[in-house]
Each structure stands twice: as C-alpha cells, then as structure tokens.
Amino acid sequence: MPQLEATPTIDYQSDTYKDAYSRINAIVIEGENEAYDNFVKLAEMLPENKDELISLAKMERRHAKGFQACGRNLEVTPDMDFAREFFSKLHGNFEKAAEEDDIVTCLVIQALIIECFAISAYNIYIPVADDFARKITEGVVKDEYTHLNYGEEWLKANFDDVKERIETANRENLPLVWKMLNQVENDARVLNMEKEELIEDFTIAYGEALANVGFNTRETVRMLTHGLRSAA
Ligand code: PL3
Ligand code: FE2
Ligand code: FE2
C-alpha cells in the first residue's frame, strides 16, 4: 500500500510566499471590511433584525483585525488597492441593490455568495496555514457559518415571494465569483491551495445553502453552473 503523502513543508518566509500573501491577505481583509459595511447596511434595511445584524457586523470587524495580524506576523504589507479592485464589481452590485432597497439581492450577495466563498477558502487554507494564521482562521470560519445561516433563514422564511429575485441575483452575481476564483488561482496555488478544491468546496457550500433556502436539486444545479462556462 502506498504511504500517505507527507505534506510538503511550506516556507512561509520565502519571497514567493510573501508576495502571493500580500494579495491574498489583502483580499481577505478587504472582504471582511466590506462584509462589515454590508451587514451595517442590512441592519438599516431590516430594522426588525437590527441588533442581530449589528452583532454580525461586529464579528466581521474582528475578522478583519485578525487577518491584519496574520499579515503583520509574516511581515507582509497587504496590497489593498489590488483587493479593492478584486471586489469592485460585486461591491458595486451590492451598493446598487441597497440603493434600490432590494434586501433579497443584498442577502444573496453577502450572506450566501460571499459567506460561502469565505467558508470554502478558509477551510482550504486552514490545513496549509502557518500556526498563527491557522488559529485565527479556525475562529473566523465558525462565525461565517452564523452569517450564512442568517441569510438562509431569512430567505427560506420568505421563499415563495423571493424565489425569482434570488434566481436573478444569482444570475447577476455568481459569474463574478467564478471570475474572481480565476484571478486568485495563481496566488492561491503558491499558498498550497488548489483552485479545483476551492471550486469543489464553494459548490458544496453554496449548493447546500440554496437547498436550505428551498430550491430543489435541479434548480440548485442550474443555478450553480450559471456563469461557470463563460468564466472557464
Ligand atoms: C465574510 O465574512 C468575509 C469575506 C471574505 C471573502 C474572502 C474570499 C477569499 C478568496 C481568496 C482565496 C484565498 C483564501 C485564503 C485564506 C486566507
Ligand atoms: Fe467574516
Ligand atoms: Fe461573514
């Protein structure tokens, strides 16, 4: 029987690793900062859930601080301009939906798509992270399930009224995520994270989320593959 493959040791101090980390770390910090803003915005849009949404927002601020510490620990300066550009389209779509008071689209973007993106990325990162970052990321990922759950519950409770709106939001936003995965592929590989694994984990997490909200298997699969081809 073949021996279990030993995990190759990763040189967290190499220039190659630190260069890739300057972008990935920035993406995560920017993602957490925008998640904070997005939950504050959602708290304004859903005054009946204000306290809960503000407490979710505060978790995002802690996450951003945690990941900033991960960068400092490796003596990496995050490339925040790169990260703002990375999120700009998705961010623009959230802002536009918020202006139109479109709660459903805002929840799909933040609580389903972005949270599933974060959950899959963090779960793949944990086994290959340095010790400091692993502990931080393990704490963060637990919170992200709470954020995802908030979105699932709200959309499920209103499913009949919002089903079509969710499908539209999916069509407009999921292709952006597949493109973002392509953009981060090379840097993620330097961190020992494979794009195929990211896609697999994201697909599982987001598919489960759509099923929890109320979509059947055929609808879920159709929604998941939307934009996958054009991004490949
Ligand atoms: C919501 O709470 C947070 C949103 C963050 C989104 C992060 C997406 C990350 C994609 C980049 C893949 C590499 C991840 C590395 C992990 C440190
Ligand atoms: Fe977060
Ligand atoms: Fe979150």
CSV table of C-alpha atoms and ligand atoms in Angstrom, one decimal, residues 32 39 60 63 110 115 144 147, ligand 3:
chain,number,residue,atom,x,y,z
A,32,GLU,CA,-14.1,41.3,5.9
A,39,PHE,CA,-24.2,44.0,7.5
A,60,GLU,CA,-16.6,41.0,10.6
A,63,HIS,CA,-12.2,39.1,11.4
A,110,GLN,CA,-23.4,39.0,1.2
A,115,GLU,CA,-20.0,33.9,3.0
A,144,GLU,CA,-19.1,32.7,9.0
A,147,HIS,CA,-23.6,34.7,8.8
B,3,FE2,FE,-19.1,36.7,7.5
